[in-house]
PDB file of N, CA and C in Angstrom:
ATOM      1  N   GLU A   1     117.239  91.305  88.183  1.00 58.00           N
ATOM      2  CA  GLU A   1     116.995  92.722  87.999  1.00 58.00           C
ATOM      3  C   GLU A   1     116.018  93.187  89.087  1.00 58.00           C
ATOM      4  N   LEU A   2     116.451  94.144  89.872  1.00 61.00           N
ATOM      5  CA  LEU A   2     115.613  94.649  90.955  1.00 61.00           C
ATOM      6  C   LEU A   2     114.685  95.731  90.448  1.00 61.00           C
ATOM      7  N   GLU A   3     113.447  95.633  90.855  1.00 77.00           N
ATOM      8  CA  GLU A   3     112.458  96.651  90.500  1.00 77.00           C
ATOM      9  C   GLU A   3     111.943  97.278  91.784  1.00 77.00           C
ATOM     10  N   GLU A   4     111.780  98.554  91.751  1.00 81.00           N
ATOM     11  CA  GLU A   4     111.283  99.277  92.910  1.00 81.00           C
ATOM     12  C   GLU A   4     109.759  99.390  92.838  1.00 81.00           C
ATOM     13  N   PRO A   5     109.097  99.459  93.986  1.00 81.00           N
ATOM     14  CA  PRO A   5     107.637  99.556  93.997  1.00 81.00           C
ATOM     15  C   PRO A   5     107.102 100.954  93.721  1.00 81.00           C
ATOM     16  N   GLY A   6     107.980 101.916  93.457  1.00 85.00           N
ATOM     17  CA  GLY A   6     107.561 103.308  93.250  1.00 85.00           C
ATOM     18  C   GLY A   6     106.438 103.479  92.238  1.00 85.00           C
ATOM     19  N   PRO A   7     106.558 102.914  91.029  1.00 88.00           N
ATOM     20  CA  PRO A   7     105.464 103.067  90.055  1.00 88.00           C
ATOM     21  C   PRO A   7     104.149 102.441  90.524  1.00 88.00           C
ATOM     22  N   LEU A   8     104.243 101.350  91.249  1.00 89.00           N
ATOM     23  CA  LEU A   8     103.014 100.722  91.760  1.00 89.00           C
ATOM     24  C   LEU A   8     102.380 101.577  92.854  1.00 89.00           C
ATOM     25  N   ILE A   9     103.202 102.173  93.676  1.00 88.00           N
ATOM     26  CA  ILE A   9     102.671 103.071  94.717  1.00 88.00           C
ATOM     27  C   ILE A   9     101.993 104.266  94.065  1.00 88.00           C
ATOM     28  N   ALA A  10     102.606 104.814  93.019  1.00 91.00           N
ATOM     29  CA  ALA A  10     101.995 105.938  92.300  1.00 91.00           C
ATOM     30  C   ALA A  10     100.668 105.514  91.689  1.00 91.00           C
ATOM     31  N   TRP A  11     100.608 104.300  91.158  1.00 91.00           N
ATOM     32  CA  TRP A  11      99.366 103.779  90.571  1.00 91.00           C
ATOM     33  C   TRP A  11      98.274 103.652  91.640  1.00 91.00           C
ATOM     34  N   LEU A  12      98.645 103.136  92.811  1.00 89.00           N
ATOM     35  CA  LEU A  12      97.667 103.028  93.902  1.00 89.00           C
ATOM     36  C   LEU A  12      97.176 104.406  94.332  1.00 89.00           C
ATOM     37  N   GLU A  13      98.066 105.374  94.388  1.00 91.00           N
ATOM     38  CA  GLU A  13      97.670 106.739  94.746  1.00 91.00           C
ATOM     39  C   GLU A  13      96.725 107.322  93.696  1.00 91.00           C
ATOM     40  N   GLU A  14      96.978 107.005  92.429  1.00 93.00           N
ATOM     41  CA  GLU A  14      96.094 107.472  91.365  1.00 93.00           C
ATOM     42  C   GLU A  14      94.697 106.869  91.518  1.00 93.00           C
ATOM     43  N   LEU A  15      94.641 105.598  91.864  1.00 91.00           N
ATOM     44  CA  LEU A  15      93.331 104.962  92.079  1.00 91.00           C
ATOM     45  C   LEU A  15      92.593 105.625  93.242  1.00 91.00           C
ATOM     46  N   ARG A  16      93.352 105.936  94.298  1.00 90.00           N
ATOM     47  CA  ARG A  16      92.732 106.593  95.457  1.00 90.00           C
ATOM     48  C   ARG A  16      92.247 107.985  95.078  1.00 90.00           C
ATOM     49  N   ALA A  17      93.036 108.706  94.278  1.00 94.00           N
ATOM     50  CA  ALA A  17      92.659 110.056  93.856  1.00 94.00           C
ATOM     51  C   ALA A  17      91.413 110.045  92.976  1.00 94.00           C
ATOM     52  N   ARG A  18      91.204 108.950  92.265  1.00 95.00           N
ATOM     53  CA  ARG A  18      90.005 108.827  91.432  1.00 95.00           C
ATOM     54  C   ARG A  18      88.782 108.426  92.255  1.00 95.00           C
ATOM     55  N   ALA A  19      88.948 108.351  93.566  1.00 91.00           N
ATOM     56  CA  ALA A  19      87.865 108.062  94.513  1.00 91.00           C
ATOM     57  C   ALA A  19      87.243 106.687  94.284  1.00 91.00           C
ATOM     58  N   LEU A  20      88.088 105.723  93.882  1.00 90.00           N
ATOM     59  CA  LEU A  20      87.583 104.359  93.757  1.00 90.00           C
ATOM     60  C   LEU A  20      87.413 103.769  95.154  1.00 90.00           C
ATOM     61  N   ALA A  21      86.448 102.912  95.304  1.00 89.00           N
ATOM     62  CA  ALA A  21      86.189 102.285  96.601  1.00 89.00           C
ATOM     63  C   ALA A  21      87.397 101.463  97.039  1.00 89.00           C
ATOM     64  N   THR A  22      87.573 101.347  98.345  1.00 86.00           N
ATOM     65  CA  THR A  22      88.692 100.581  98.879  1.00 86.00           C
ATOM     66  C   THR A  22      88.652  99.146  98.379  1.00 86.00           C
ATOM     67  N   ALA A  23      87.469  98.557  98.308  1.00 86.00           N
ATOM     68  CA  ALA A  23      87.351  97.173  97.835  1.00 86.00           C
ATOM     69  C   ALA A  23      87.794  97.057  96.379  1.00 86.00           C
ATOM     70  N   THR A  24      87.488  98.033  95.557  1.00 91.00           N
ATOM     71  CA  THR A  24      87.910  98.026  94.152  1.00 91.00           C
ATOM     72  C   THR A  24      89.423  98.129  94.060  1.00 91.00           C
ATOM     73  N   ARG A  25      90.004  99.048  94.835  1.00 90.00           N
ATOM     74  CA  ARG A  25      91.462  99.188  94.825  1.00 90.00           C
ATOM     75  C   ARG A  25      92.134  97.923  95.329  1.00 90.00           C
ATOM     76  N   ALA A  26      91.543  97.288  96.345  1.00 89.00           N
ATOM     77  CA  ALA A  26      92.117  96.059  96.892  1.00 89.00           C
ATOM     78  C   ALA A  26      92.073  94.934  95.860  1.00 89.00           C
ATOM     79  N   ARG A  27      90.962  94.817  95.116  1.00 91.00           N
ATOM     80  CA  ARG A  27      90.873  93.775  94.080  1.00 91.00           C
ATOM     81  C   ARG A  27      91.928  93.996  93.004  1.00 91.00           C
ATOM     82  N   ARG A  28      92.102  95.227  92.605  1.00 93.00           N
ATOM     83  CA  ARG A  28      93.112  95.522  91.582  1.00 93.00           C
ATOM     84  C   ARG A  28      94.521  95.243  92.096  1.00 93.00           C
ATOM     85  N   LEU A  29      94.759  95.559  93.352  1.00 91.00           N
ATOM     86  CA  LEU A  29      96.061  95.280  93.945  1.00 91.00           C
ATOM     87  C   LEU A  29      96.313  93.772  94.001  1.00 91.00           C
ATOM     88  N   VAL A  30      95.302  92.996  94.337  1.00 91.00           N
ATOM     89  CA  VAL A  30      95.448  91.536  94.368  1.00 91.00           C
ATOM     90  C   VAL A  30      95.800  91.007  92.980  1.00 91.00           C
ATOM     91  N   ALA A  31      95.166  91.553  91.948  1.00 93.00           N
ATOM     92  CA  ALA A  31      95.472  91.123  90.583  1.00 93.00           C
ATOM     93  C   ALA A  31      96.925  91.437  90.228  1.00 93.00           C
ATOM     94  N   VAL A  32      97.396  92.627  90.599  1.00 92.00           N
ATOM     95  CA  VAL A  32      98.776  93.011  90.304  1.00 92.00           C
ATOM     96  C   VAL A  32      99.746  92.139  91.090  1.00 92.00           C
ATOM     97  N   ARG A  33      99.445  91.899  92.359  1.00 91.00           N
ATOM     98  CA  ARG A  33     100.302  91.027  93.174  1.00 91.00           C
ATOM     99  C   ARG A  33     100.378  89.631  92.571  1.00 91.00           C
ATOM    100  N   SER A  34      99.241  89.112  92.122  1.00 92.00           N
ATOM    101  CA  SER A  34      99.216  87.777  91.519  1.00 92.00           C
ATOM    102  C   SER A  34     100.067  87.736  90.260  1.00 92.00           C
ATOM    103  N   PHE A  35      99.969  88.776  89.432  1.00 93.00           N
ATOM    104  CA  PHE A  35     100.778  88.826  88.221  1.00 93.00           C
ATOM    105  C   PHE A  35     102.266  88.794  88.557  1.00 93.00           C
ATOM    106  N   TYR A  36     102.694  89.664  89.474  1.00 90.00           N
ATOM    107  CA  TYR A  36     104.111  89.724  89.801  1.00 90.00           C
ATOM    108  C   TYR A  36     104.582  88.434  90.484  1.00 90.00           C
ATOM    109  N   ARG A  37     103.721  87.810  91.282  1.00 90.00           N
ATOM    110  CA  ARG A  37     104.081  86.532  91.905  1.00 90.00           C
ATOM    111  C   ARG A  37     104.300  85.474  90.818  1.00 90.00           C
ATOM    112  N   TRP A  38     103.380  85.432  89.842  1.00 93.00           N
ATOM    113  CA  TRP A  38     103.517  84.496  88.727  1.00 93.00           C
ATOM    114  C   TRP A  38     104.798  84.784  87.946  1.00 93.00           C
ATOM    115  N   ARG A  39     105.028  86.078  87.661  1.00 91.00           N
ATOM    116  CA  ARG A  39     106.206  86.434  86.888  1.00 91.00           C
ATOM    117  C   ARG A  39     107.492  86.055  87.607  1.00 91.00           C
ATOM    118  N   SER A  40     107.530  86.215  88.926  1.00 88.00           N
ATOM    119  CA  SER A  40     108.748  85.861  89.665  1.00 88.00           C
ATOM    120  C   SER A  40     108.971  84.352  89.676  1.00 88.00           C
ATOM    121  N   LEU A  41     107.887  83.575  89.562  1.00 90.00           N
ATOM    122  CA  LEU A  41     108.051  82.117  89.448  1.00 90.00           C
ATOM    123  C   LEU A  41     108.531  81.727  88.054  1.00 90.00           C
ATOM    124  N   GLU A  42     108.031  82.419  87.037  1.00 91.00           N
ATOM    125  CA  GLU A  42     108.421  82.127  85.661  1.00 91.00           C
ATOM    126  C   GLU A  42     109.819  82.658  85.331  1.00 91.00           C
ATOM    127  N   ARG A  43     110.149  83.778  85.902  1.00 88.00           N
ATOM    128  CA  ARG A  43     111.447  84.424  85.646  1.00 88.00           C
ATOM    129  C   ARG A  43     112.079  84.803  86.976  1.00 88.00           C
ATOM    130  N   PRO A  44     112.740  83.862  87.626  1.00 85.00           N
ATOM    131  CA  PRO A  44     113.299  84.133  88.962  1.00 85.00           C
ATOM    132  C   PRO A  44     114.309  85.278  89.000  1.00 85.00           C
ATOM    133  N   GLU A  45     114.869  85.641  87.853  1.00 82.00           N
ATOM    134  CA  GLU A  45     115.842  86.738  87.843  1.00 82.00           C
ATOM    135  C   GLU A  45     115.176  88.098  88.027  1.00 82.00           C
ATOM    136  N   ARG A  46     113.861  88.160  87.877  1.00 83.00           N
ATOM    137  CA  ARG A  46     113.118  89.424  88.046  1.00 83.00           C
ATOM    138  C   ARG A  46     112.604  89.507  89.479  1.00 83.00           C
ATOM    139  N   SER A  47     112.669  90.676  90.058  1.00 82.00           N
ATOM    140  CA  SER A  47     112.166  90.855  91.424  1.00 82.00           C
ATOM    141  C   SER A  47     110.658  91.091  91.397  1.00 82.00           C
ATOM    142  N   ASP A  48     110.071  91.034  92.559  1.00 86.00           N
ATOM    143  CA  ASP A  48     108.631  91.228  92.712  1.00 86.00           C
ATOM    144  C   ASP A  48     108.389  92.539  93.460  1.00 86.00           C
ATOM    145  N   PRO A  49     108.197  93.656  92.743  1.00 87.00           N
ATOM    146  CA  PRO A  49     107.998  94.931  93.432  1.00 87.00           C
ATOM    147  C   PRO A  49     106.690  94.987  94.216  1.00 87.00           C
ATOM    148  N   ALA A  50     105.724  94.178  93.845  1.00 87.00           N
ATOM    149  CA  ALA A  50     104.436  94.193  94.549  1.00 87.00           C
ATOM    150  C   ALA A  50     104.544  93.562  95.932  1.00 87.00           C
ATOM    151  N   ALA A  51     105.577  92.750  96.152  1.00 84.00           N
ATOM    152  CA  ALA A  51     105.736  92.113  97.465  1.00 84.00           C
ATOM    153  C   ALA A  51     106.001  93.146  98.550  1.00 84.00           C
ATOM    154  N   LYS A  52     106.495  94.309  98.169  1.00 79.00           N
ATOM    155  CA  LYS A  52     106.823  95.358  99.142  1.00 79.00           C
ATOM    156  C   LYS A  52     105.640  96.272  99.443  1.00 79.00           C
ATOM    157  N   LEU A  53     104.553  96.091  98.731  1.00 82.00           N
ATOM    158  CA  LEU A  53     103.397  96.970  98.931  1.00 82.00           C
ATOM    159  C   LEU A  53     102.573  96.517 100.136  1.00 82.00           C
ATOM    160  N   PRO A  54     102.092  97.459 100.916  1.00 78.00           N
ATOM    161  CA  PRO A  54     101.228  97.075 102.043  1.00 78.00           C
ATOM    162  C   PRO A  54      99.841  96.694 101.534  1.00 78.00           C
ATOM    163  N   ALA A  55      99.189  95.824 102.280  1.00 79.00           N
ATOM    164  CA  ALA A  55      97.812  95.445 101.941  1.00 79.00           C
ATOM    165  C   ALA A  55      96.875  96.598 102.283  1.00 79.00           C
ATOM    166  N   LEU A  56      95.801  96.706 101.535  1.00 74.00           N
ATOM    167  CA  LEU A  56      94.806  97.733 101.829  1.00 74.00           C
ATOM    168  C   LEU A  56      93.846  97.194 102.887  1.00 74.00           C
ATOM    169  N   PRO A  57      93.625  97.939 103.945  1.00 75.00           N
ATOM    170  CA  PRO A  57      92.709  97.460 104.980  1.00 75.00           C
ATOM    171  C   PRO A  57      91.262  97.538 104.486  1.00 75.00           C
ATOM    172  N   LEU A  58      90.554  96.468 104.676  1.00 68.00           N
ATOM    173  CA  LEU A  58      89.135  96.441 104.315  1.00 68.00           C
ATOM    174  C   LEU A  58      88.319  96.384 105.595  1.00 68.00           C
ATOM    175  N   LEU A  59      87.509  97.377 105.785  1.00 68.00           N
ATOM    176  CA  LEU A  59      86.640  97.394 106.956  1.00 68.00           C
ATOM    177  C   LEU A  59      85.334  96.710 106.593  1.00 68.00           C
ATOM    178  N   ARG A  60      85.022  95.714 107.332  1.00 71.00           N
ATOM    179  CA  ARG A  60      83.783  94.986 107.080  1.00 71.00           C
ATOM    180  C   ARG A  60      82.736  95.479 108.068  1.00 71.00           C
ATOM    181  N   SER A  61      81.584  95.812 107.556  1.00 74.00           N
ATOM    182  CA  SER A  61      80.518  96.258 108.440  1.00 74.00           C
ATOM    183  C   SER A  61      79.703  95.053 108.898  1.00 74.00           C
ATOM    184  N   LEU A  62      79.105  95.218 110.028  1.00 75.00           N
ATOM    185  CA  LEU A  62      78.245  94.155 110.543  1.00 75.00           C
ATOM    186  C   LEU A  62      76.948  94.125 109.757  1.00 75.00           C
ATOM    187  N   PRO A  63      76.352  92.954 109.638  1.00 78.00           N
ATOM    188  CA  PRO A  63      75.071  92.904 108.925  1.00 78.00           C
ATOM    189  C   PRO A  63      73.992  93.654 109.700  1.00 78.00           C
ATOM    190  N   HIS A  64      73.019  94.144 108.971  1.00 84.00           N
ATOM    191  CA  HIS A  64      71.917  94.829 109.617  1.00 84.00           C
ATOM    192  C   HIS A  64      71.025  93.803 110.304  1.00 84.00           C
ATOM    193  N   CYS A  65      70.629  94.129 111.502  1.00 88.00           N
ATOM    194  CA  CYS A  65      69.780  93.216 112.275  1.00 88.00           C
ATOM    195  C   CYS A  65      68.318  93.616 112.113  1.00 88.00           C
ATOM    196  N   LEU A  66      67.483  92.614 112.206  1.00 89.00           N
ATOM    197  CA  LEU A  66      66.046  92.886 112.179  1.00 89.00           C
ATOM    198  C   LEU A  66      65.605  93.437 113.527  1.00 89.00           C
ATOM    199  N   LEU A  67      64.687  94.328 113.472  1.00 91.00           N
ATOM    200  CA  LEU A  67      64.096  94.840 114.705  1.00 91.00           C
ATOM    201  C   LEU A  67      63.149  93.784 115.256  1.00 91.00           C
ATOM    202  N   PRO A  68      62.919  93.781 116.568  1.00 92.00           N
ATOM    203  CA  PRO A  68      61.985  92.814 117.139  1.00 92.00           C
ATOM    204  C   PRO A  68      60.605  92.860 116.470  1.00 92.00           C
ATOM    205  N   SER A  69      60.163  94.047 116.088  1.00 94.00           N
ATOM    206  CA  SER A  69      58.855  94.152 115.429  1.00 94.00           C
ATOM    207  C   SER A  69      58.887  93.486 114.048  1.00 94.00           C
ATOM    208  N   ASP A  70      60.019  93.568 113.354  1.00 92.00           N
ATOM    209  CA  ASP A  70      60.153  92.886 112.062  1.00 92.00           C
ATOM    210  C   ASP A  70      60.121  91.375 112.228  1.00 92.00           C
ATOM    211  N   VAL A  71      60.783  90.884 113.258  1.00 92.00           N
ATOM    212  CA  VAL A  71      60.776  89.438 113.523  1.00 92.00           C
ATOM    213  C   VAL A  71      59.357  88.985 113.833  1.00 92.00           C
ATOM    214  N   ASP A  72      58.656  89.738 114.659  1.00 93.00           N
ATOM    215  CA  ASP A  72      57.271  89.388 114.994  1.00 93.00           C
ATOM    216  C   ASP A  72      56.406  89.350 113.735  1.00 93.00           C
ATOM    217  N   ALA A  73      56.590  90.320 112.837  1.00 93.00           N
ATOM    218  CA  ALA A  73      55.802  90.363 111.605  1.00 93.00           C
ATOM    219  C   ALA A  73      56.108  89.157 110.724  1.00 93.00           C
ATOM    220  N   LEU A  74      57.367  88.787 110.607  1.00 91.00           N
ATOM    221  CA  LEU A  74      57.740  87.614 109.816  1.00 91.00           C
ATOM    222  C   LEU A  74      57.162  86.333 110.410  1.00 91.00           C
ATOM    223  N   LEU A  75      57.239  86.201 111.724  1.00 92.00           N
ATOM    224  CA  LEU A  75      56.692  85.006 112.369  1.00 92.00           C
ATOM    225  C   LEU A  75      55.176  84.945 112.215  1.00 92.00           C
ATOM    226  N   ALA A  76      54.534  86.090 112.315  1.00 92.00           N
ATOM    227  CA  ALA A  76      53.082  86.128 112.151  1.00 92.00           C
ATOM    228  C   ALA A  76      52.706  85.761 110.722  1.00 92.00           C
ATOM    229  N   GLU A  77      53.459  86.248 109.745  1.00 90.00           N
ATOM    230  CA  GLU A  77      53.192  85.916 108.349  1.00 90.00           C
ATOM    231  C   GLU A  77      53.400  84.423 108.103  1.00 90.00           C
ATOM    232  N   ARG A  78      54.415  83.871 108.682  1.00 86.00           N
ATOM    233  CA  ARG A  78      54.689  82.430 108.537  1.00 86.00           C
ATOM    234  C   ARG A  78      53.565  81.623 109.177  1.00 86.00           C
ATOM    235  N   ALA A  79      53.089  82.068 110.324  1.00 84.00           N
ATOM    236  CA  ALA A  79      52.008  81.357 111.005  1.00 84.00           C
ATOM    237  C   ALA A  79      50.736  81.403 110.147  1.00 84.00           C
ATOM    238  N   ASP A  80      50.487  82.526 109.475  1.00 83.00           N
ATOM    239  CA  ASP A  80      49.307  82.638 108.608  1.00 83.00           C
ATOM    240  C   ASP A  80      49.413  81.691 107.419  1.00 83.00           C
ATOM    241  N   LEU A  81      50.622  81.507 106.902  1.00 81.00           N
ATOM    242  CA  LEU A  81      50.817  80.650 105.737  1.00 81.00           C
ATOM    243  C   LEU A  81      50.673  79.171 106.086  1.00 81.00           C
ATOM    244  N   THR A  82      51.081  78.803 107.276  1.00 78.00           N
ATOM    245  CA  THR A  82      51.022  77.385 107.673  1.00 78.00           C
ATOM    246  C   THR A  82      49.688  77.028 108.307  1.00 78.00           C
ATOM    247  N   GLY A  83      48.904  78.015 108.580  1.00 66.00           N
ATOM    248  CA  GLY A  83      47.548  77.802 109.042  1.00 66.00           C
ATOM    249  C   GLY A  83      47.442  77.423 110.442  1.00 66.00           C
TER     250      GLY A  83
END
């Protein structure tokens, strides 16, 4: 039995409309994909509509760097502690 991804796409659009964070939507999509993958293994006659869905891009930001003055302060504090 073939299933179309239309309802899943509508669900993803609803999540986006509710202004959920991209990471939250991606986690939920992974859970749905995992369910359908499991179901297709348990019941091969059923299709996997989630396989047709695109992945949500996650932009990873770079970590914040310490300023040179912060590093100097940390080193000075460490030097005070070690005597």
